[in-house]
């Protein structure tokens, strides 16, 4: 504002100087003075003339009309600016627009305080040097030019004049700078003889608000005689930009029940016009509210700040009683301080009424019924509740708790996230014989706490009556599994044990019969009436049906119910070992060269299917050898192995060596086995065992040889 004041005062001073330098100035259409200076009084009083404006279109001012930017002022047809009512603050500037059939122009009236005025004058005098013309250092006078933006054709049109006090014959004015010979080029030009400055097209203040040009005086050859002198051109703003909402979408939230005057959100618009004028002075207004219930005026917008606040009572701001929790407001922003002549822009504000937990959940009925068969688990009933709060929020989601009737923790309740129902389940099977009826007391709450003035009432609890239906349950063996220890060689028909099964349906009088369910080896039988288990074959610990000395069988107990129910019992028989298996030798075949130097034939091993002490240490012996000479001998190496050695080389043939092995059982068992010995011819590391005079051996099992002698 101070800068504008300086420009205005400089302009006033330049008008005085122009009169001193110009003897015959031609008529320029428009205001004869573009900027006026008015000191701010304590109050502008009604009908008070402020100043006189002079407008001349140079053709008689036919149909002259004035418009003032401030509605508290008007301009009479003679150019008098008059106050229409008492005004204590008129702003910093007024704009007066004048129009006739042949011309139009705009003048600016600057309103400043006394101190500001004197300071501005002092600065202007300093800028101009001194008031006395003789102290002027330059002969060029270039007064500031004010041009309204958006002027209509015709163009070019004169906007000001530059004069020189010391022009010589043939001297010319030259204009330069941004807007002349610099981009944007060609906007301004100067009459090189008269010094008249013209604009060639309409200006846009929002594009460029000020131009700083330079004026020079040159001779015919182009040599500068005087200057350069600065020429300031300012573009006067017109209201040619609508307010714009540029930050959308605009979404605000307010909690239901909020007190009147709660701020919801702020809406601000932008106006590209001069922010120091009314052209960009915005006022806000609500044009439309959708929906219009429960009140057509649910909200208010601060006309200056753009703050949207609630204006209805908290009772009406109830989300549960509204048609919809979403309101849409059409907001208007109007410049010129909201006057009818102002330009407008609109935007939509969406306001969401947020839910708070002001409604407790309530059961749809006080008592629920459920029926479940004993021994069954799973969901037995869905408990339904109603809640008027916002679905899928913590104020609506239900949490169920069993508060009585569940000492054995047989029941659990969970919330169905889609329906909000309580799913009551049996997690431990119920027993009809223990209790045929159960009564549960269940409460329901929300995930979020209720607001302080709301509490859970009687409708937030309900009773569930559960009836247990009797089911024919199968008999139960005691104990299960059953274990017994027996020797493996007990006689056929021996009693193993007597099983015991009882029927849990104590309120029913039923009989039980027994049967064999699984007996892999077929060794057992059971008395169907008394459950006595006996043997039908010899028990064998070494049988493939015995694992880790234990034989397992399954039995059934079947009651007389309709339909019958069955229970299964498991019997484990641990078999004690008896020395009932003779030891056996391996290998039973050996080969040796007829000229072998090492006459150790083979190492023999012995094994026994029985357990200690019915196995090793084993005793190895040779049966009586035929003939006068002894051909071989056997030597014990350890408890399980012995070695056969030839006493002399033998001819190529097959020989049978009778060997007996005896275990350590009581009584001991002996096995007589013949070791087949093949004496072969060996040449060049090849063994030929085809016998010309072979002996016949009846051997059906040949085991892997652990040691064999090969010819050297």
XYZ file of C-alpha atoms in Angstrom:
712
model
C 0.000 0.000 0.000
C 2.837 2.376 0.814
C 4.259 1.725 -2.653
C 0.920 2.607 -4.223
C 0.727 5.748 -2.143
C 4.144 6.764 -3.369
C 3.060 6.127 -6.932
C -0.056 8.198 -6.410
C 1.780 11.122 -4.830
C 4.462 10.882 -7.492
C 1.705 11.028 -10.076
C 0.199 14.131 -8.448
C 3.587 15.798 -8.386
C 4.162 14.858 -12.011
C 0.879 16.500 -13.002
C 2.156 19.771 -11.519
C 5.461 19.361 -13.328
C 3.666 18.543 -16.578
C 1.862 21.865 -16.369
C 5.236 23.572 -15.999
C 6.754 21.802 -19.042
C 3.822 21.426 -21.433
C 2.353 24.489 -23.002
C -0.183 22.780 -25.200
C -1.103 19.195 -24.208
C -3.677 17.501 -26.429
C -6.811 15.924 -24.869
C -6.314 12.320 -23.695
C -9.621 10.417 -23.169
C -10.198 9.137 -19.631
C -9.654 10.333 -16.107
C -7.456 13.381 -16.134
C -5.964 12.115 -12.898
C -5.606 8.329 -12.429
C -4.723 8.152 -8.720
C -6.273 10.165 -5.899
C -5.081 10.509 -2.367
C -7.535 10.737 0.600
C -6.597 10.904 4.263
C -8.523 8.482 6.448
C -10.805 10.434 8.856
C -12.097 9.020 12.115
C -15.309 8.363 10.195
C -16.735 9.085 6.769
C -20.124 10.707 7.437
C -23.255 10.276 5.349
C -23.593 12.629 2.321
C -20.026 13.830 2.878
C -18.285 14.800 -0.421
C -14.838 13.264 -0.416
C -13.234 14.569 -3.599
C -13.965 15.490 -7.196
C -12.987 13.278 -10.126
C -12.552 14.624 -13.658
C -13.321 12.330 -16.589
C -13.218 13.507 -20.209
C -13.765 11.359 -23.283
C -12.777 14.376 -25.420
C -16.178 14.158 -27.178
C -18.622 15.632 -24.678
C -18.966 12.822 -22.072
C -22.294 11.663 -23.537
C -24.031 9.074 -21.272
C -21.309 9.253 -18.634
C -21.697 6.546 -15.972
C -19.630 5.880 -12.808
C -19.263 2.634 -10.801
C -17.560 2.418 -7.377
C -16.030 -0.808 -5.973
C -17.286 0.001 -2.453
C -21.119 0.147 -2.186
C -20.862 2.694 0.661
C -19.774 5.319 -1.876
C -21.099 6.662 -5.136
C -19.983 9.186 -7.793
C -22.424 11.848 -8.884
C -22.736 12.795 -12.565
C -20.498 15.833 -11.942
C -17.686 13.582 -10.674
C -18.223 14.169 -6.918
C -17.416 11.158 -4.726
C -20.038 11.045 -1.958
C -20.425 8.847 1.149
C -23.826 7.079 1.330
C -23.699 6.248 5.054
C -21.453 6.595 8.072
C -18.341 4.498 7.471
C -15.591 4.046 10.035
C -13.361 1.890 7.835
C -13.526 2.125 4.062
C -10.542 -0.067 3.297
C -7.231 0.852 1.745
C -8.383 1.581 -1.767
C -11.454 2.352 -3.899
C -11.770 1.913 -7.624
C -13.961 4.090 -9.817
C -14.869 2.936 -13.288
C -16.176 5.493 -15.772
C -17.696 4.804 -19.175
C -19.220 6.820 -22.035
C -20.143 5.997 -25.619
C -16.590 6.780 -26.743
C -14.259 5.929 -23.846
C -13.855 4.181 -20.519
C -11.217 4.401 -17.810
C -10.507 3.531 -14.177
C -9.135 5.637 -11.350
C -7.822 4.505 -7.975
C -8.513 6.303 -4.684
C -5.921 5.514 -2.006
C -6.969 5.972 1.640
C -4.038 6.347 4.028
C -3.379 7.743 7.493
C -1.832 11.149 8.147
C 1.561 9.755 9.145
C 1.619 7.559 6.101
C 0.769 10.502 3.862
C 3.533 12.725 5.193
C 6.063 9.927 4.993
C 5.051 9.181 1.424
C 5.401 12.868 0.432
C 8.810 13.009 1.996
C 9.897 9.947 0.030
C 8.575 11.426 -3.220
C 10.363 14.692 -2.634
C 13.514 12.790 -1.912
C 13.018 10.768 -5.075
C 12.440 13.873 -7.176
C 15.307 15.762 -5.562
C 13.616 19.012 -4.447
C 10.315 20.647 -5.225
C 12.065 23.387 -7.206
C 12.281 22.649 -10.916
C 15.756 24.193 -11.281
C 17.147 21.342 -9.144
C 15.829 18.708 -11.624
C 18.894 16.926 -12.954
C 17.189 15.404 -15.988
C 15.168 17.069 -18.699
C 12.911 13.957 -19.243
C 9.766 13.691 -17.148
C 8.276 10.138 -17.203
C 5.364 10.024 -14.795
C 4.040 6.600 -13.643
C 1.247 5.215 -15.798
C -1.732 3.195 -14.499
C -3.604 1.014 -17.004
C -6.708 -1.066 -16.209
C -6.425 -4.646 -17.319
C -8.814 -6.178 -19.882
C -9.475 -2.929 -21.819
C -11.606 -3.327 -24.888
C -10.541 -2.303 -28.403
C -9.780 -0.148 -30.256
C -6.000 -0.509 -29.956
C -3.525 1.022 -29.811
C -4.786 3.523 -27.284
C -2.818 6.279 -25.523
C -2.152 5.704 -21.828
C 0.300 8.473 -20.924
C 2.913 10.925 -22.142
C 6.599 11.547 -21.667
C 7.933 15.096 -22.055
C 11.391 16.616 -22.309
C 12.291 20.194 -21.354
C 15.418 20.358 -23.515
C 14.452 18.844 -26.827
C 16.463 19.933 -29.827
C 15.340 19.843 -33.387
C 15.330 16.304 -34.740
C 15.426 14.749 -31.239
C 13.395 11.578 -30.783
C 11.963 9.584 -27.864
C 12.959 5.930 -27.594
C 11.279 3.363 -25.311
C 12.845 0.054 -24.227
C 12.441 -2.757 -21.752
C 10.163 -5.716 -20.999
C 6.991 -5.213 -23.014
C 8.707 -3.189 -25.741
C 11.819 -4.794 -27.200
C 11.958 -7.620 -24.638
C 9.449 -10.461 -24.256
C 6.601 -10.017 -24.256
C 7.476 -7.664 -27.112
C 5.343 -4.987 -28.692
C 2.914 -4.302 -25.846
C 3.931 -0.642 -25.482
C 5.209 1.926 -27.953
C 6.032 5.604 -27.884
C 5.502 8.352 -30.429
C 9.080 9.376 -31.025
C 8.053 12.998 -31.687
C 5.254 13.702 -29.183
C 6.296 11.238 -26.470
C 2.803 9.739 -26.272
C 2.877 6.209 -24.802
C 0.315 3.733 -26.188
C -0.697 0.174 -25.298
C -1.297 -2.150 -28.254
C -3.486 -4.808 -26.632
C -5.392 -5.687 -23.487
C -3.254 -6.409 -20.417
C -3.588 -9.182 -17.846
C -2.552 -8.182 -14.334
C -2.429 -11.822 -13.271
C 0.208 -12.427 -15.923
C 2.308 -9.287 -15.365
C 1.328 -6.663 -12.796
C 4.122 -4.137 -13.358
C 6.372 -3.070 -16.214
C 9.616 -1.159 -15.713
C 10.571 0.608 -18.920
C 13.245 3.149 -19.830
C 12.830 6.341 -21.909
C 15.700 8.024 -23.776
C 16.013 11.044 -26.068
C 18.279 10.528 -29.096
C 19.446 12.648 -32.016
C 18.959 11.794 -35.666
C 21.960 9.487 -35.638
C 20.609 7.535 -32.650
C 23.027 8.970 -30.141
C 21.521 9.350 -26.661
C 21.015 12.983 -25.756
C 19.238 12.447 -22.448
C 18.249 9.502 -20.290
C 17.609 6.796 -19.751
C 14.791 7.593 -17.309
C 12.670 4.925 -15.678
C 9.005 4.715 -16.677
C 6.785 2.598 -14.357
C 3.577 1.151 -15.760
C 1.234 -0.559 -13.289
C -1.719 -2.706 -14.348
C -4.853 -1.947 -12.364
C -6.682 -5.069 -11.294
C -10.185 -5.814 -12.488
C -12.390 -8.519 -11.106
C -11.811 -10.977 -13.911
C -10.981 -14.160 -11.953
C -13.508 -16.339 -10.239
C -12.706 -17.886 -6.871
C -11.521 -21.473 -7.226
C -11.511 -24.371 -4.758
C -8.282 -26.167 -5.587
C -7.732 -28.525 -2.652
C -10.643 -30.959 -3.037
C -12.152 -33.387 -2.523
C -13.390 -31.855 0.714
C -14.414 -34.449 3.308
C -15.071 -33.671 6.954
C -16.037 -35.763 9.976
C -17.998 -34.844 13.070
C -18.942 -37.108 15.958
C -22.640 -37.560 16.523
C -23.970 -35.699 19.544
C -21.253 -33.042 19.261
C -22.159 -29.719 20.879
C -23.480 -26.866 18.779
C -20.669 -24.861 17.235
C -18.309 -27.818 16.731
C -15.930 -27.114 13.848
C -16.140 -29.779 11.171
C -13.694 -28.588 8.499
C -12.383 -25.527 6.683
C -13.083 -24.606 3.052
C -10.768 -22.073 1.447
C -10.819 -20.812 -2.130
C -8.204 -18.993 -4.183
C -8.742 -15.839 -6.258
C -6.041 -14.804 -8.711
C -7.036 -11.133 -8.540
C -5.187 -8.526 -6.487
C -5.315 -9.680 -2.885
C -5.186 -6.071 -1.647
C -8.468 -5.242 -3.368
C -12.038 -6.357 -3.033
C -11.578 -8.272 -6.252
C -10.012 -11.033 -4.159
C -11.934 -10.381 -0.941
C -13.871 -13.641 -0.562
C -16.997 -14.443 1.386
C -18.365 -17.968 1.843
C -21.927 -19.211 1.850
C -23.791 -22.549 1.920
C -26.006 -22.766 -1.147
C -27.504 -26.216 -0.624
C -27.620 -29.030 1.934
C -28.485 -32.618 0.992
C -30.418 -34.201 2.702
C -32.450 -31.476 4.388
C -33.503 -33.554 7.415
C -33.696 -33.398 10.376
C -32.999 -29.709 9.731
C -32.402 -27.816 6.473
C -29.692 -25.845 8.267
C -27.518 -28.413 9.960
C -24.329 -26.464 9.367
C -23.035 -22.904 9.117
C -19.951 -21.595 7.345
C -17.970 -18.637 8.619
C -18.234 -16.172 5.707
C -14.678 -14.907 6.139
C -12.678 -17.921 7.345
C -14.584 -20.718 5.603
C -14.932 -22.804 8.780
C -17.935 -25.144 8.673
C -19.520 -25.659 12.113
C -22.576 -27.460 13.438
C -25.584 -25.310 14.321
C -28.127 -27.925 15.410
C -28.465 -29.247 18.935
C -26.604 -32.445 19.892
C -29.958 -34.237 20.088
C -30.593 -33.721 16.374
C -27.035 -34.727 15.506
C -27.991 -38.355 16.126
C -26.607 -40.770 13.560
C -29.172 -43.450 14.336
C -32.177 -41.187 13.618
C -30.842 -39.661 10.400
C -31.828 -40.756 6.911
C -28.159 -41.057 6.103
C -24.976 -40.246 8.040
C -23.581 -38.378 5.026
C -24.385 -34.761 4.138
C -23.310 -32.887 1.049
C -23.007 -29.108 1.127
C -22.629 -26.929 -1.944
C -20.289 -24.140 -0.823
C -20.071 -20.846 -2.694
C -17.139 -18.457 -2.557
C -17.864 -14.920 -3.881
C -15.358 -12.123 -4.320
C -16.002 -8.373 -3.984
C -16.660 -9.087 -0.314
C -19.772 -11.063 -1.193
C -21.538 -8.289 -3.123
C -23.971 -9.226 -5.831
C -21.521 -8.011 -8.467
C -18.891 -10.443 -7.258
C -17.797 -13.523 -9.172
C -18.488 -16.932 -7.649
C -17.000 -20.399 -7.485
C -18.518 -23.506 -5.907
C -17.372 -26.803 -4.439
C -19.034 -29.717 -2.668
C -18.186 -30.559 0.927
C -19.004 -34.075 2.140
C -19.603 -34.315 5.885
C -19.784 -37.722 7.565
C -21.471 -38.129 10.932
C -19.218 -40.533 12.833
C -20.724 -43.026 15.206
C -20.032 -43.216 18.914
C -21.071 -46.071 21.135
C -24.261 -44.569 22.503
C -26.446 -47.692 22.065
C -25.734 -50.930 23.972
C -26.386 -54.254 22.212
C -29.665 -55.919 23.212
C -30.734 -59.552 22.884
C -33.734 -60.037 20.625
C -35.329 -62.226 23.320
C -34.698 -62.980 26.975
C -34.467 -66.770 26.657
C -33.069 -69.086 23.997
C -33.626 -72.857 23.696
C -31.156 -75.484 22.507
C -31.125 -79.277 22.268
C -27.993 -81.387 21.955
C -27.269 -85.095 21.977
C -24.845 -86.339 24.580
C -21.361 -86.983 23.277
C -21.718 -84.425 20.459
C -19.676 -81.199 20.069
C -20.178 -78.111 17.895
C -22.490 -75.097 17.568
C -25.904 -75.703 19.148
C -27.611 -72.273 18.897
C -27.037 -68.755 17.472
C -27.899 -65.901 19.827
C -29.240 -62.793 18.049
C -28.770 -59.195 19.199
C -29.662 -55.762 17.914
C -27.432 -52.672 18.009
C -28.313 -49.328 16.418
C -24.718 -48.174 16.175
C -22.724 -48.152 12.957
C -22.228 -51.723 11.661
C -18.716 -53.118 11.308
C -17.398 -50.699 13.933
C -16.278 -51.384 17.475
C -19.432 -49.643 18.680
C -21.513 -52.341 16.931
C -19.423 -55.511 17.125
C -20.604 -57.760 19.966
C -18.541 -59.628 22.549
C -20.330 -62.470 24.386
C -19.450 -63.878 27.801
C -20.906 -66.849 29.705
C -21.253 -65.491 33.250
C -23.012 -68.446 34.907
C -23.795 -72.138 34.388
C -20.508 -73.326 32.872
C -18.395 -74.693 35.757
C -16.951 -77.548 33.677
C -16.096 -75.238 30.770
C -18.175 -77.446 28.479
C -19.478 -74.440 26.527
C -17.854 -71.631 24.561
C -19.343 -68.694 22.691
C -17.863 -66.773 19.771
C -19.086 -63.859 17.648
C -20.024 -64.314 14.011
C -18.205 -61.334 12.390
C -20.733 -61.071 9.542
C -24.001 -61.262 11.493
C -22.863 -60.221 14.990
C -24.621 -63.327 16.342
C -23.268 -65.277 19.285
C -22.429 -68.874 18.295
C -22.836 -71.068 21.399
C -20.868 -74.322 21.090
C -20.338 -77.506 23.083
C -16.595 -78.070 23.358
C -16.653 -80.935 25.889
C -19.186 -83.748 25.240
C -22.129 -83.677 27.626
C -23.293 -86.726 29.613
C -27.025 -87.285 29.886
C -26.545 -89.542 32.886
C -24.790 -86.731 34.793
C -27.101 -83.871 33.831
C -29.937 -83.742 31.329
C -30.388 -79.938 31.561
C -28.066 -76.925 31.588
C -28.921 -73.249 32.112
C -26.455 -70.600 30.961
C -26.540 -66.859 31.677
C -24.877 -64.876 28.893
C -24.093 -61.162 28.608
C -23.216 -59.166 25.515
C -21.058 -56.032 25.276
C -19.414 -53.984 22.524
C -15.750 -53.995 21.606
C -15.647 -50.245 22.261
C -16.710 -48.894 25.656
C -20.026 -47.114 25.951
C -20.059 -43.355 26.364
C -20.192 -42.278 30.036
C -23.912 -41.504 30.215
C -24.961 -44.867 28.658
C -24.932 -48.207 30.528
C -25.691 -51.866 29.780
C -29.197 -52.795 30.852
C -31.189 -56.000 31.468
C -31.629 -56.509 27.725
C -27.887 -57.070 27.432
C -28.187 -60.432 29.225
C -30.098 -63.565 28.208
C -30.681 -67.133 29.408
C -30.032 -70.253 27.323
C -31.881 -73.448 28.296
C -30.041 -76.541 26.997
C -31.641 -79.986 26.907
C -29.341 -83.023 26.617
C -30.799 -85.972 24.722
C -29.893 -89.496 25.856
C -27.901 -91.604 23.373
C -27.227 -95.343 23.634
C -23.526 -95.303 24.458
C -21.268 -98.269 23.917
C -19.955 -100.310 26.871
C -16.601 -99.307 28.316
C -13.812 -101.788 29.154
C -12.033 -101.400 32.498
C -9.132 -101.033 32.236
C -8.454 -100.269 28.634
C -5.978 -101.368 27.423
C -5.752 -104.601 29.455
C -2.325 -106.203 30.048
C -1.291 -109.723 31.117
C 1.954 -111.761 31.075
C 2.041 -115.458 30.043
C 4.613 -118.059 29.035
C 4.631 -118.773 25.360
C 4.162 -122.521 25.741
C 1.078 -122.577 27.995
C -1.266 -125.368 27.127
C -4.204 -124.958 24.775
C -7.383 -124.031 26.657
C -5.561 -122.059 29.335
C -7.353 -118.986 30.740
C -5.575 -115.754 29.857
C -7.837 -113.333 31.809
C -11.472 -112.250 32.234
C -12.352 -108.864 30.695
C -14.764 -106.428 32.345
C -16.988 -103.898 30.487
C -19.767 -101.724 31.903
C -22.588 -99.801 30.209
C -22.524 -95.991 30.873
C -26.296 -95.853 30.277
C -26.984 -96.402 33.930
C -30.614 -95.377 33.589
C -31.203 -98.208 31.134
C -31.098 -101.879 32.111
C -29.036 -103.539 29.404
C -27.008 -106.747 29.110
C -23.534 -107.043 27.567
C -22.131 -109.813 25.374
C -18.507 -110.193 24.261
C -16.829 -111.253 21.008
C -13.379 -111.385 19.450
C -12.793 -108.420 17.126
C -9.168 -108.873 16.034
C -6.993 -111.928 16.815
C -4.203 -111.845 14.176
C -2.730 -115.322 14.949
C -6.062 -116.984 15.836
C -4.828 -118.037 19.275
C -7.695 -116.768 21.488
C -11.402 -117.107 22.221
C -13.769 -115.271 24.618
C -16.833 -116.384 26.514
C -19.663 -114.158 25.196
C -21.363 -114.011 28.584
C -18.688 -113.659 31.259
C -15.770 -112.338 29.144
C -13.272 -115.088 29.970
C -10.431 -115.215 27.415
C -8.766 -118.586 26.725
C -6.213 -120.043 24.298
C -7.150 -122.100 21.241
C -3.561 -122.650 20.073
C -0.045 -122.555 21.427
C 1.267 -119.066 22.033
C 4.581 -118.464 20.219
C 6.801 -115.564 21.187
C 8.775 -116.004 17.985
C 5.645 -115.588 15.782
C 5.631 -112.694 13.274
C 2.390 -111.507 14.960
C 4.344 -110.786 18.145
C 6.115 -107.418 18.366
C 8.623 -106.719 21.139
C 7.375 -109.849 22.974
C 3.798 -108.455 23.025
C 0.789 -109.962 21.271
C -2.214 -107.608 20.767
C -5.861 -108.598 20.350
C -9.111 -106.584 20.284
C -12.470 -107.546 21.806
C -15.972 -106.104 21.482
C -18.560 -105.497 24.184
C -22.056 -105.124 22.694
C -25.060 -103.929 24.718
C -28.705 -104.885 24.180
C -29.887 -101.392 23.233
C -31.911 -100.514 20.137
C -29.850 -100.112 18.100
C -27.064 -101.923 19.963
C -23.960 -99.949 20.903
C -20.466 -101.380 20.843
C -17.348 -100.714 22.852
C -13.840 -101.918 21.970
C -11.202 -103.181 24.364
C -7.529 -103.864 23.731
C -5.596 -106.760 25.248
C -1.777 -106.824 25.388
C -0.237 -110.244 26.225
C 3.436 -110.108 27.141
C 4.943 -113.546 26.262
C 7.750 -114.937 28.383
C 10.413 -116.885 26.470
C 10.795 -120.688 26.698
C 13.719 -122.630 25.180
C 11.760 -124.013 22.280
C 14.087 -123.153 19.392
C 17.270 -125.101 18.513
C 20.300 -123.079 17.424
C 21.340 -123.127 13.748
C 24.725 -122.808 11.999
C 25.864 -120.576 9.175
C 27.348 -120.939 6.609
C 26.806 -124.562 5.595
C 29.083 -124.501 2.536
C 32.851 -123.922 2.271
C 35.488 -124.247 -0.475
C 39.243 -124.909 -0.299
C 42.081 -125.584 -2.785
C 43.533 -129.075 -2.864
C 47.035 -127.676 -2.464
C 46.234 -124.908 0.005
C 48.919 -123.992 2.459
C 46.456 -122.384 4.911
C 44.069 -125.154 5.970
C 41.644 -122.950 7.931
C 38.436 -123.749 6.122
C 35.678 -121.537 7.535
C 34.439 -119.589 10.578
C 31.019 -120.845 11.691
C 28.419 -118.766 13.518
C 25.424 -119.915 15.530
C 22.106 -118.144 16.254
C 18.979 -118.867 18.243
C 15.473 -117.305 18.099
C 15.081 -117.600 21.838
C 16.111 -115.030 24.415
C 18.776 -115.197 27.053
C 19.512 -117.379 28.883
C 18.205 -119.831 26.245
C 20.741 -118.887 23.581
C 24.534 -118.471 23.772
C 27.115 -119.353 24.804
C 26.916 -122.162 22.239
C 28.833 -125.449 22.326
C 30.336 -126.610 19.006
C 31.365 -130.322 18.445
C 32.426 -132.614 15.593
C 30.658 -135.899 15.219
C 32.760 -139.056 15.049
C 34.970 -139.101 11.915
C 35.000 -142.231 9.730
C 38.321 -143.885 8.767
C 41.583 -144.392 10.631
C 42.852 -140.794 10.148
C 41.306 -137.624 11.484
C 40.850 -135.098 8.646
C 39.565 -131.948 10.455
C 38.916 -130.368 13.800
C 36.721 -127.555 15.205
C 37.942 -124.816 17.553
C 35.658 -122.407 19.528
C 36.448 -118.732 18.955
C 33.845 -117.095 21.295
C 30.312 -117.646 22.631
C 28.758 -117.588 19.140
C 31.515 -118.590 16.668
C 33.899 -121.519 15.971
C 36.506 -122.332 13.303
C 36.885 -125.501 11.171
C 40.501 -126.466 10.280
C 41.732 -129.240 7.880
C 44.483 -131.422 9.288
C 45.861 -132.345 5.843
C 45.370 -131.589 2.178
C 42.573 -133.577 0.605
C 41.925 -134.725 -2.885
C 39.519 -132.868 -5.108
C 36.079 -133.992 -3.985
C 33.009 -132.985 -1.908
C 33.031 -133.778 1.800
C 30.308 -133.603 4.490
C 31.483 -132.589 7.958
C 28.909 -133.426 10.699
C 28.792 -130.649 13.358
C 26.530 -130.312 16.423
C 25.729 -126.997 18.193
C 24.033 -126.804 21.603
C 22.456 -123.748 23.329
C 22.561 -122.850 27.042
C 18.889 -123.407 27.834
C 17.533 -125.617 30.557
C 17.182 -128.171 29.270
C 19.607 -127.379 26.397
C 18.677 -128.011 22.764
C 21.110 -129.396 20.151
C 21.107 -129.077 16.379
C 23.148 -131.478 14.167
C 24.218 -129.942 10.871
C 26.480 -131.115 8.048
C 28.977 -128.607 6.658
C 29.539 -129.222 2.924
C 33.235 -128.837 2.073
C 34.294 -128.617 -1.564
C 37.987 -129.346 -2.311
C 38.775 -127.745 -5.655
C 41.753 -127.510 -7.999
C 43.265 -124.052 -8.244
C 45.350 -122.859 -11.175
C 46.336 -119.299 -11.928
C 43.946 -117.906 -9.370
C 41.034 -119.889 -10.840
C 39.159 -122.434 -8.771
C 37.685 -125.553 -10.393
C 35.243 -127.297 -8.090
C 33.753 -129.835 -10.513
C 34.100 -133.151 -8.624
C 34.750 -136.462 -10.458
C 34.033 -138.480 -7.372
C 31.568 -136.210 -5.549
C 29.630 -137.318 -2.576
C 25.813 -136.856 -2.515
C 24.719 -134.249 0.093
C 21.062 -133.552 0.929
C 21.337 -129.818 1.718
C 18.419 -127.446 0.961
C 19.620 -124.263 2.666
C 22.990 -122.622 1.934
C 23.747 -119.494 3.936
C 26.222 -116.746 3.193
C 29.844 -117.775 3.850
C 31.684 -115.360 6.093
C 35.183 -116.711 5.487
C 36.582 -118.814 2.616
C 40.135 -119.833 1.835
C 41.443 -119.298 -1.630
C 44.483 -121.051 -3.149
C 47.698 -119.080 -3.047
